[in-house]
Amino acid sequence: MTDDLSDSNLPDSDLPDTNAKPVPLYAQVKQAIIEKIYTGAWKPHDRVPSEAELVKQFNCSRMTANRALRELTAEGFLFRLQGVGSFVSEPKGQSALFEIHSIADEIAARANRHRSKVLKLAEVNANITQAAEFSIAVGAPLYHSIIIHYENDVPVQIEDRYVNVQAAPDYLRQDFRQQTAHDYLSHVAPLTEGEHIVEAVAGDALSCRLLQIEANTPCLLISRRTWSKAFIVSSAKLLFPGHRYKLKGRFNS
C-alpha cells in the first residue's frame, strides 16, 4: 500500500505555541506515516511509500526521506526488505504479558500505605503526535494529568497521562488524591484492550528530583495505552526508579 501522504494535516509545529520552532521536514514525514499506522489506514505488512515517492509527495530531498524511513525502522514502526521496500511492522508490547492494576492496590497488597500528589490536571490541545495516537484532529482537546505516587511516603512512580475527553468528560473534576486515575477510568470507560511498551531509561534531572533519586539513576518506563471498545481512553507514561519496582508476570504454556 502506497497511499499519498501529501494531504495529511501537518502543522508548522508540534505544539500549539506560535513561538515554537517549525517541525523539521523529516519529522513531518515521520508523523504522516505514524498517523496512517495509528489510524489503521495502513495495516501490518502494508508497504509504505518508497524514498522516491516521499521525495515527490513532500518536495524533500532523498536524504530527508531516507532519514524518516530509517528512524521509523529503528523505532519499530517499520521493517525494511532489501530491494523490496519498507513495510508496517506488527504491533509490539501488547498487554497480554501483563495485567493492569491500580498502583494503590499493588501498594495495599504489600500492606503499605499509598498516597498521591497531583502536579498537573488541565485541558491541553493535542499536538501532531498525540493527535495520531488518539485518532483525533491536531489541536483537539485532551486532558493531561501528572501525578506522583508514594509508598509509605517514598515516591515510587510518576504518572504522566493524557486522556480522551469523549471517554472521560468529567476527568478534570476528580480528586486523584482520593482515587487513582486508573480506578476512575476503569469505572467510566471499562478496559477492553491495552498495550504496554517497557523500556529501561536514565531518569532526567526533573524526574529524578521528583522521585528523590540521584540524577541519571536507571529507571523503568512503561508506556501504556488503553481502549474501551472503540475508544482509545488514555495514553500514560509511568516512570519508576529501577531499584524500587519490578515487573512480575505469569503465563501458561
PDB file of C-alpha atoms in Angstrom:
ATOM      1  CA  MET A   1       0.000   0.000   0.000  1.00  0.00           C
ATOM      2  CA  THR A   2       1.478   3.355  -1.007  1.00  0.00           C
ATOM      3  CA  ASP A   3      -1.199   5.973  -0.362  1.00  0.00           C
ATOM      4  CA  ASP A   4      -0.277   9.602  -0.986  1.00  0.00           C
ATOM      5  CA  LEU A   5       0.625  11.303   2.299  1.00  0.00           C
ATOM      6  CA  SER A   6       0.829  14.837   0.971  1.00  0.00           C
ATOM      7  CA  ASP A   7      -2.735  15.708   2.012  1.00  0.00           C
ATOM      8  CA  SER A   8      -2.056  14.869   5.688  1.00  0.00           C
ATOM      9  CA  ASN A   9      -2.791  17.685   8.103  1.00  0.00           C
ATOM     10  CA  LEU A  10       0.754  18.707   9.015  1.00  0.00           C
ATOM     11  CA  PRO A  11       1.030  21.881  11.130  1.00  0.00           C
ATOM     12  CA  ASP A  12       4.090  24.096  11.312  1.00  0.00           C
ATOM     13  CA  SER A  13       4.927  22.958  14.833  1.00  0.00           C
ATOM     14  CA  ASP A  14       4.365  20.049  17.181  1.00  0.00           C
ATOM     15  CA  LEU A  15       2.745  22.231  19.806  1.00  0.00           C
ATOM     16  CA  PRO A  16       0.042  24.892  19.530  1.00  0.00           C
ATOM     17  CA  ASP A  17       2.599  27.508  20.587  1.00  0.00           C
ATOM     18  CA  THR A  18       3.040  30.206  17.959  1.00  0.00           C
ATOM     19  CA  ASN A  19       6.600  30.804  19.163  1.00  0.00           C
ATOM     20  CA  ALA A  20       7.642  27.180  18.712  1.00  0.00           C
ATOM     21  CA  LYS A  21      10.204  26.297  16.039  1.00  0.00           C
ATOM     22  CA  PRO A  22       8.908  24.705  12.814  1.00  0.00           C
ATOM     23  CA  VAL A  23       8.974  20.916  12.797  1.00  0.00           C
ATOM     24  CA  PRO A  24      11.830  19.613  10.572  1.00  0.00           C
ATOM     25  CA  LEU A  25      10.593  18.148   7.304  1.00  0.00           C
ATOM     26  CA  TYR A  26      11.904  14.656   8.089  1.00  0.00           C
ATOM     27  CA  ALA A  27       9.823  14.725  11.306  1.00  0.00           C
ATOM     28  CA  GLN A  28       6.728  15.783   9.355  1.00  0.00           C
ATOM     29  CA  VAL A  29       7.224  12.831   7.014  1.00  0.00           C
ATOM     30  CA  LYS A  30       7.592  10.524  10.032  1.00  0.00           C
ATOM     31  CA  GLN A  31       4.439  11.836  11.678  1.00  0.00           C
ATOM     32  CA  ALA A  32       2.416  11.486   8.484  1.00  0.00           C
ATOM     33  CA  ILE A  33       3.411   7.811   8.305  1.00  0.00           C
ATOM     34  CA  ILE A  34       2.764   7.266  12.038  1.00  0.00           C
ATOM     35  CA  GLU A  35      -0.702   8.807  11.658  1.00  0.00           C
ATOM     36  CA  LYS A  36      -1.553   6.347   8.881  1.00  0.00           C
ATOM     37  CA  ILE A  37      -0.441   3.475  11.130  1.00  0.00           C
ATOM     38  CA  TYR A  38      -2.206   4.675  14.300  1.00  0.00           C
ATOM     39  CA  THR A  39      -5.485   5.337  12.497  1.00  0.00           C
ATOM     40  CA  GLY A  40      -5.426   1.894  10.897  1.00  0.00           C
ATOM     41  CA  ALA A  41      -5.262   3.233   7.352  1.00  0.00           C
ATOM     42  CA  TRP A  42      -2.104   1.150   6.965  1.00  0.00           C
ATOM     43  CA  LYS A  43      -2.108  -2.355   8.409  1.00  0.00           C
ATOM     44  CA  PRO A  44       0.827  -4.579   9.431  1.00  0.00           C
ATOM     45  CA  HIS A  45       2.800  -5.709   6.352  1.00  0.00           C
ATOM     46  CA  ASP A  46       1.357  -2.936   4.120  1.00  0.00           C
ATOM     47  CA  ARG A  47       4.083  -1.348   2.013  1.00  0.00           C
ATOM     48  CA  VAL A  48       4.727   2.340   2.695  1.00  0.00           C
ATOM     49  CA  PRO A  49       5.847   4.855   0.053  1.00  0.00           C
ATOM     50  CA  SER A  50       9.389   4.471  -1.209  1.00  0.00           C
ATOM     51  CA  GLU A  51      12.066   7.114  -0.752  1.00  0.00           C
ATOM     52  CA  ALA A  52      11.433   8.333  -4.302  1.00  0.00           C
ATOM     53  CA  GLU A  53       7.684   8.564  -3.667  1.00  0.00           C
ATOM     54  CA  LEU A  54       8.225  10.501  -0.431  1.00  0.00           C
ATOM     55  CA  VAL A  55      10.594  12.899  -2.214  1.00  0.00           C
ATOM     56  CA  LYS A  56       7.866  13.654  -4.762  1.00  0.00           C
ATOM     57  CA  GLN A  57       5.000  13.913  -2.233  1.00  0.00           C
ATOM     58  CA  PHE A  58       6.806  16.183   0.253  1.00  0.00           C
ATOM     59  CA  ASN A  59       9.108  18.022  -2.147  1.00  0.00           C
ATOM     60  CA  CYS A  60      12.013  16.996   0.069  1.00  0.00           C
ATOM     61  CA  SER A  61      15.500  15.647  -0.503  1.00  0.00           C
ATOM     62  CA  ARG A  62      16.341  11.965  -0.787  1.00  0.00           C
ATOM     63  CA  MET A  63      18.349  12.327   2.426  1.00  0.00           C
ATOM     64  CA  THR A  64      15.263  13.626   4.277  1.00  0.00           C
ATOM     65  CA  ALA A  65      13.104  10.728   3.072  1.00  0.00           C
ATOM     66  CA  ASN A  66      15.831   8.225   3.945  1.00  0.00           C
ATOM     67  CA  ARG A  67      16.183   9.634   7.453  1.00  0.00           C
ATOM     68  CA  ALA A  68      12.427   9.422   8.082  1.00  0.00           C
ATOM     69  CA  LEU A  69      12.256   5.778   6.975  1.00  0.00           C
ATOM     70  CA  ARG A  70      15.472   4.874   8.786  1.00  0.00           C
ATOM     71  CA  GLU A  71      14.308   6.353  12.104  1.00  0.00           C
ATOM     72  CA  LEU A  72      10.850   4.764  11.831  1.00  0.00           C
ATOM     73  CA  THR A  73      12.540   1.417  11.263  1.00  0.00           C
ATOM     74  CA  ALA A  74      14.813   1.915  14.286  1.00  0.00           C
ATOM     75  CA  GLU A  75      11.772   2.884  16.402  1.00  0.00           C
ATOM     76  CA  GLY A  76       9.924  -0.290  15.404  1.00  0.00           C
ATOM     77  CA  PHE A  77       7.152   1.226  13.262  1.00  0.00           C
ATOM     78  CA  LEU A  78       8.533  -0.219  10.016  1.00  0.00           C
ATOM     79  CA  PHE A  79      10.695  -3.054   8.752  1.00  0.00           C
ATOM     80  CA  ARG A  80      12.673  -2.932   5.531  1.00  0.00           C
ATOM     81  CA  LEU A  81      13.327  -5.654   2.968  1.00  0.00           C
ATOM     82  CA  GLN A  82      16.421  -5.039   0.883  1.00  0.00           C
ATOM     83  CA  GLY A  83      15.476  -4.340  -2.720  1.00  0.00           C
ATOM     84  CA  VAL A  84      11.747  -4.576  -1.968  1.00  0.00           C
ATOM     85  CA  GLY A  85      10.762  -1.639   0.256  1.00  0.00           C
ATOM     86  CA  SER A  86       9.562  -0.625   3.713  1.00  0.00           C
ATOM     87  CA  PHE A  87       6.558  -2.207   5.412  1.00  0.00           C
ATOM     88  CA  VAL A  88       4.435  -1.613   8.521  1.00  0.00           C
ATOM     89  CA  SER A  89       5.643  -3.723  11.454  1.00  0.00           C
ATOM     90  CA  GLU A  90       3.471  -5.948  13.598  1.00  0.00           C
ATOM     91  CA  PRO A  91       2.438  -4.141  16.803  1.00  0.00           C
ATOM     92  CA  LYS A  92       4.666  -4.888  19.784  1.00  0.00           C
ATOM     93  CA  GLY A  93       4.407  -4.634  23.545  1.00  0.00           C
ATOM     94  CA  GLN A  94       0.845  -5.916  23.803  1.00  0.00           C
ATOM     95  CA  SER A  95      -0.607  -6.193  27.284  1.00  0.00           C
ATOM     96  CA  ALA A  96      -1.157  -9.940  27.131  1.00  0.00           C
ATOM     97  CA  LEU A  97       2.072 -10.262  29.106  1.00  0.00           C
ATOM     98  CA  PHE A  98       0.878  -8.051  31.930  1.00  0.00           C
ATOM     99  CA  GLU A  99      -2.244  -7.492  33.929  1.00  0.00           C
ATOM    100  CA  ILE A 100      -3.135  -3.845  34.546  1.00  0.00           C
ATOM    101  CA  HIS A 101      -3.699  -2.960  38.179  1.00  0.00           C
ATOM    102  CA  SER A 102      -4.085   0.222  40.169  1.00  0.00           C
ATOM    103  CA  ILE A 103      -0.824   1.190  41.836  1.00  0.00           C
ATOM    104  CA  ALA A 104      -2.812   1.886  45.012  1.00  0.00           C
ATOM    105  CA  ASP A 105      -3.999  -1.739  45.035  1.00  0.00           C
ATOM    106  CA  GLU A 106      -0.456  -3.014  44.405  1.00  0.00           C
ATOM    107  CA  ILE A 107       0.851  -0.992  47.341  1.00  0.00           C
ATOM    108  CA  ALA A 108      -2.029  -2.067  49.591  1.00  0.00           C
ATOM    109  CA  ALA A 109      -1.344  -5.714  48.693  1.00  0.00           C
ATOM    110  CA  ARG A 110       2.128  -5.240  50.169  1.00  0.00           C
ATOM    111  CA  ALA A 111       0.473  -3.958  53.371  1.00  0.00           C
ATOM    112  CA  ASN A 112       1.875  -0.489  52.743  1.00  0.00           C
ATOM    113  CA  ARG A 113       0.292   2.951  52.545  1.00  0.00           C
ATOM    114  CA  HIS A 114      -0.396   4.752  49.270  1.00  0.00           C
ATOM    115  CA  ARG A 115      -0.820   8.462  48.736  1.00  0.00           C
ATOM    116  CA  SER A 116      -0.527  10.686  45.695  1.00  0.00           C
ATOM    117  CA  LYS A 117       0.294  14.274  44.795  1.00  0.00           C
ATOM    118  CA  VAL A 118      -1.258  15.942  41.745  1.00  0.00           C
ATOM    119  CA  LEU A 119       1.216  18.177  39.915  1.00  0.00           C
ATOM    120  CA  LYS A 120      -0.962  18.955  36.889  1.00  0.00           C
ATOM    121  CA  LEU A 121      -4.609  18.494  35.941  1.00  0.00           C
ATOM    122  CA  ALA A 122      -5.595  20.526  32.898  1.00  0.00           C
ATOM    123  CA  GLU A 123      -7.010  20.597  29.379  1.00  0.00           C
ATOM    124  CA  VAL A 124      -4.453  20.846  26.565  1.00  0.00           C
ATOM    125  CA  ASN A 125      -4.508  20.874  22.765  1.00  0.00           C
ATOM    126  CA  ALA A 126      -3.301  17.733  21.015  1.00  0.00           C
ATOM    127  CA  ASN A 127      -0.035  18.100  19.138  1.00  0.00           C
ATOM    128  CA  ILE A 128       0.546  16.119  15.950  1.00  0.00           C
ATOM    129  CA  THR A 129       1.930  13.042  17.740  1.00  0.00           C
ATOM    130  CA  GLN A 130      -0.925  12.936  20.265  1.00  0.00           C
ATOM    131  CA  ALA A 131      -3.499  13.502  17.525  1.00  0.00           C
ATOM    132  CA  ALA A 132      -2.191  10.498  15.640  1.00  0.00           C
ATOM    133  CA  GLU A 133      -2.035   8.407  18.809  1.00  0.00           C
ATOM    134  CA  PHE A 134      -5.665   9.174  19.761  1.00  0.00           C
ATOM    135  CA  SER A 135      -7.013   9.370  16.195  1.00  0.00           C
ATOM    136  CA  ILE A 136      -8.227  12.940  16.730  1.00  0.00           C
ATOM    137  CA  ALA A 137      -7.596  16.257  14.997  1.00  0.00           C
ATOM    138  CA  VAL A 138      -4.498  18.312  15.729  1.00  0.00           C
ATOM    139  CA  GLY A 139      -5.483  20.950  18.298  1.00  0.00           C
ATOM    140  CA  ALA A 140      -8.416  18.910  19.636  1.00  0.00           C
ATOM    141  CA  PRO A 141      -8.749  18.902  23.440  1.00  0.00           C
ATOM    142  CA  LEU A 142      -7.155  16.277  25.648  1.00  0.00           C
ATOM    143  CA  TYR A 143      -6.935  16.085  29.424  1.00  0.00           C
ATOM    144  CA  HIS A 144      -3.442  15.961  30.906  1.00  0.00           C
ATOM    145  CA  SER A 145      -2.518  14.873  34.412  1.00  0.00           C
ATOM    146  CA  ILE A 146       0.832  14.433  36.137  1.00  0.00           C
ATOM    147  CA  ILE A 147       0.650  12.584  39.437  1.00  0.00           C
ATOM    148  CA  ILE A 148       3.333  11.294  41.802  1.00  0.00           C
ATOM    149  CA  HIS A 149       2.527   8.121  43.729  1.00  0.00           C
ATOM    150  CA  TYR A 150       4.108   7.379  47.105  1.00  0.00           C
ATOM    151  CA  GLU A 151       4.538   4.158  49.055  1.00  0.00           C
ATOM    152  CA  ASN A 152       4.941   4.888  52.763  1.00  0.00           C
ATOM    153  CA  ASP A 153       5.865   8.481  51.770  1.00  0.00           C
ATOM    154  CA  VAL A 154       8.602   7.320  49.368  1.00  0.00           C
ATOM    155  CA  PRO A 155       7.929   8.341  45.723  1.00  0.00           C
ATOM    156  CA  VAL A 156       7.693   5.252  43.533  1.00  0.00           C
ATOM    157  CA  GLN A 157       6.016   6.419  40.316  1.00  0.00           C
ATOM    158  CA  ILE A 158       5.497   9.491  38.133  1.00  0.00           C
ATOM    159  CA  GLU A 159       2.306   9.056  36.123  1.00  0.00           C
ATOM    160  CA  ASP A 160       2.144  11.344  33.063  1.00  0.00           C
ATOM    161  CA  ARG A 161      -1.229  10.700  31.422  1.00  0.00           C
ATOM    162  CA  TYR A 162      -3.271  12.058  28.513  1.00  0.00           C
ATOM    163  CA  VAL A 163      -6.988  11.228  28.450  1.00  0.00           C
ATOM    164  CA  ASN A 164      -9.598  11.193  25.689  1.00  0.00           C
ATOM    165  CA  VAL A 165     -12.163  13.898  26.500  1.00  0.00           C
ATOM    166  CA  GLN A 166     -15.010  11.885  24.988  1.00  0.00           C
ATOM    167  CA  ALA A 167     -14.197   8.793  27.023  1.00  0.00           C
ATOM    168  CA  ALA A 168     -13.988  10.609  30.384  1.00  0.00           C
ATOM    169  CA  PRO A 169     -15.637  14.064  30.158  1.00  0.00           C
ATOM    170  CA  ASP A 170     -15.537  14.657  33.926  1.00  0.00           C
ATOM    171  CA  TYR A 171     -11.866  13.767  34.348  1.00  0.00           C
ATOM    172  CA  LEU A 172     -10.791  17.249  35.466  1.00  0.00           C
ATOM    173  CA  ARG A 173     -13.405  17.295  38.244  1.00  0.00           C
ATOM    174  CA  GLN A 174     -11.931  14.289  40.058  1.00  0.00           C
ATOM    175  CA  ASP A 175      -9.829  14.316  43.218  1.00  0.00           C
ATOM    176  CA  PHE A 176      -6.998  11.965  42.378  1.00  0.00           C
ATOM    177  CA  ARG A 177      -5.700  12.116  45.915  1.00  0.00           C
ATOM    178  CA  GLN A 178      -8.738  10.033  46.877  1.00  0.00           C
ATOM    179  CA  GLN A 179      -8.761   7.581  43.965  1.00  0.00           C
ATOM    180  CA  THR A 180      -6.284   6.789  41.235  1.00  0.00           C
ATOM    181  CA  ALA A 181      -6.800   7.866  37.642  1.00  0.00           C
ATOM    182  CA  HIS A 182      -6.687   4.167  36.728  1.00  0.00           C
ATOM    183  CA  ASP A 183      -9.583   3.362  39.070  1.00  0.00           C
ATOM    184  CA  TYR A 184     -11.671   6.277  37.823  1.00  0.00           C
ATOM    185  CA  LEU A 185     -11.104   5.481  34.153  1.00  0.00           C
ATOM    186  CA  SER A 186     -11.807   1.787  34.747  1.00  0.00           C
ATOM    187  CA  HIS A 187     -15.197   2.812  36.151  1.00  0.00           C
ATOM    188  CA  VAL A 188     -16.298   5.299  33.469  1.00  0.00           C
ATOM    189  CA  ALA A 189     -14.670   3.555  30.484  1.00  0.00           C
ATOM    190  CA  PRO A 190     -14.086  -0.134  31.321  1.00  0.00           C
ATOM    191  CA  LEU A 191     -10.879  -1.517  29.868  1.00  0.00           C
ATOM    192  CA  THR A 192     -11.279  -3.810  26.854  1.00  0.00           C
ATOM    193  CA  GLU A 193      -7.763  -3.689  25.393  1.00  0.00           C
ATOM    194  CA  GLY A 194      -4.325  -2.487  26.429  1.00  0.00           C
ATOM    195  CA  GLU A 195      -0.819  -2.036  25.127  1.00  0.00           C
ATOM    196  CA  HIS A 196       2.481  -1.907  27.035  1.00  0.00           C
ATOM    197  CA  ILE A 197       5.916  -0.823  25.930  1.00  0.00           C
ATOM    198  CA  VAL A 198       8.591  -1.325  28.600  1.00  0.00           C
ATOM    199  CA  GLU A 199      11.948   0.448  28.461  1.00  0.00           C
ATOM    200  CA  ALA A 200      14.978   0.913  30.688  1.00  0.00           C
ATOM    201  CA  VAL A 201      15.907   4.619  30.747  1.00  0.00           C
ATOM    202  CA  ALA A 202      18.097   7.038  32.659  1.00  0.00           C
ATOM    203  CA  GLY A 203      15.986   9.443  34.667  1.00  0.00           C
ATOM    204  CA  ASP A 204      16.266  13.106  33.666  1.00  0.00           C
ATOM    205  CA  ALA A 205      17.101  15.769  36.256  1.00  0.00           C
ATOM    206  CA  LEU A 206      13.490  16.795  36.980  1.00  0.00           C
ATOM    207  CA  SER A 207      12.147  13.240  37.197  1.00  0.00           C
ATOM    208  CA  CYS A 208      14.976  12.193  39.488  1.00  0.00           C
ATOM    209  CA  ARG A 209      14.333  15.161  41.740  1.00  0.00           C
ATOM    210  CA  LEU A 210      10.623  14.309  41.966  1.00  0.00           C
ATOM    211  CA  LEU A 211      11.443  10.667  42.695  1.00  0.00           C
ATOM    212  CA  GLN A 212      14.123  11.700  45.208  1.00  0.00           C
ATOM    213  CA  ILE A 213      16.881   9.746  43.500  1.00  0.00           C
ATOM    214  CA  GLU A 214      20.286  10.647  42.087  1.00  0.00           C
ATOM    215  CA  ALA A 215      20.431  12.119  38.586  1.00  0.00           C
ATOM    216  CA  ASN A 216      20.747   9.520  35.797  1.00  0.00           C
ATOM    217  CA  THR A 217      19.590   6.712  38.092  1.00  0.00           C
ATOM    218  CA  PRO A 218      18.326   3.759  35.984  1.00  0.00           C
ATOM    219  CA  CYS A 219      14.537   3.844  35.759  1.00  0.00           C
ATOM    220  CA  LEU A 220      11.798   1.690  34.303  1.00  0.00           C
ATOM    221  CA  LEU A 221       9.424   3.410  31.859  1.00  0.00           C
ATOM    222  CA  ILE A 222       6.111   1.790  30.954  1.00  0.00           C
ATOM    223  CA  SER A 223       4.261   3.430  28.071  1.00  0.00           C
ATOM    224  CA  ARG A 224       0.664   2.284  28.283  1.00  0.00           C
ATOM    225  CA  ARG A 225      -2.344   2.847  26.041  1.00  0.00           C
ATOM    226  CA  THR A 226      -5.806   1.570  26.934  1.00  0.00           C
ATOM    227  CA  TRP A 227      -9.006   1.145  24.946  1.00  0.00           C
ATOM    228  CA  SER A 228     -12.665   0.859  25.894  1.00  0.00           C
ATOM    229  CA  LYS A 229     -14.432  -0.699  22.924  1.00  0.00           C
ATOM    230  CA  ALA A 230     -13.714   1.660  20.011  1.00  0.00           C
ATOM    231  CA  PHE A 231     -12.247   4.464  22.140  1.00  0.00           C
ATOM    232  CA  ILE A 232      -8.604   4.999  22.957  1.00  0.00           C
ATOM    233  CA  VAL A 233      -9.149   6.089  26.554  1.00  0.00           C
ATOM    234  CA  SER A 234      -5.709   7.156  27.706  1.00  0.00           C
ATOM    235  CA  SER A 235      -2.014   7.174  26.975  1.00  0.00           C
ATOM    236  CA  ALA A 236       0.240   7.170  30.016  1.00  0.00           C
ATOM    237  CA  LYS A 237       3.950   7.115  30.709  1.00  0.00           C
ATOM    238  CA  LEU A 238       4.701   5.539  34.082  1.00  0.00           C
ATOM    239  CA  LEU A 239       8.231   6.127  35.380  1.00  0.00           C
ATOM    240  CA  PHE A 240       9.601   4.076  38.277  1.00  0.00           C
ATOM    241  CA  PRO A 241      13.017   4.121  39.976  1.00  0.00           C
ATOM    242  CA  GLY A 242      14.587   0.875  38.808  1.00  0.00           C
ATOM    243  CA  HIS A 243      15.560  -0.244  42.298  1.00  0.00           C
ATOM    244  CA  ARG A 244      12.043   0.322  43.680  1.00  0.00           C
ATOM    245  CA  TYR A 245       9.983  -1.586  41.142  1.00  0.00           C
ATOM    246  CA  LYS A 246       9.939  -4.913  39.337  1.00  0.00           C
ATOM    247  CA  LEU A 247       7.651  -6.472  36.768  1.00  0.00           C
ATOM    248  CA  LYS A 248       6.058  -9.795  37.555  1.00  0.00           C
ATOM    249  CA  GLY A 249       4.122 -11.860  35.077  1.00  0.00           C
ATOM    250  CA  ARG A 250       2.608 -15.312  34.960  1.00  0.00           C
ATOM    251  CA  PHE A 251       1.567 -17.310  31.930  1.00  0.00           C
ATOM    252  CA  ASN A 252       0.559 -20.814  30.933  1.00  0.00           C
ATOM    253  CA  SER A 253       2.049 -22.792  28.062  1.00  0.00           C
TER     254      SER A 253
END
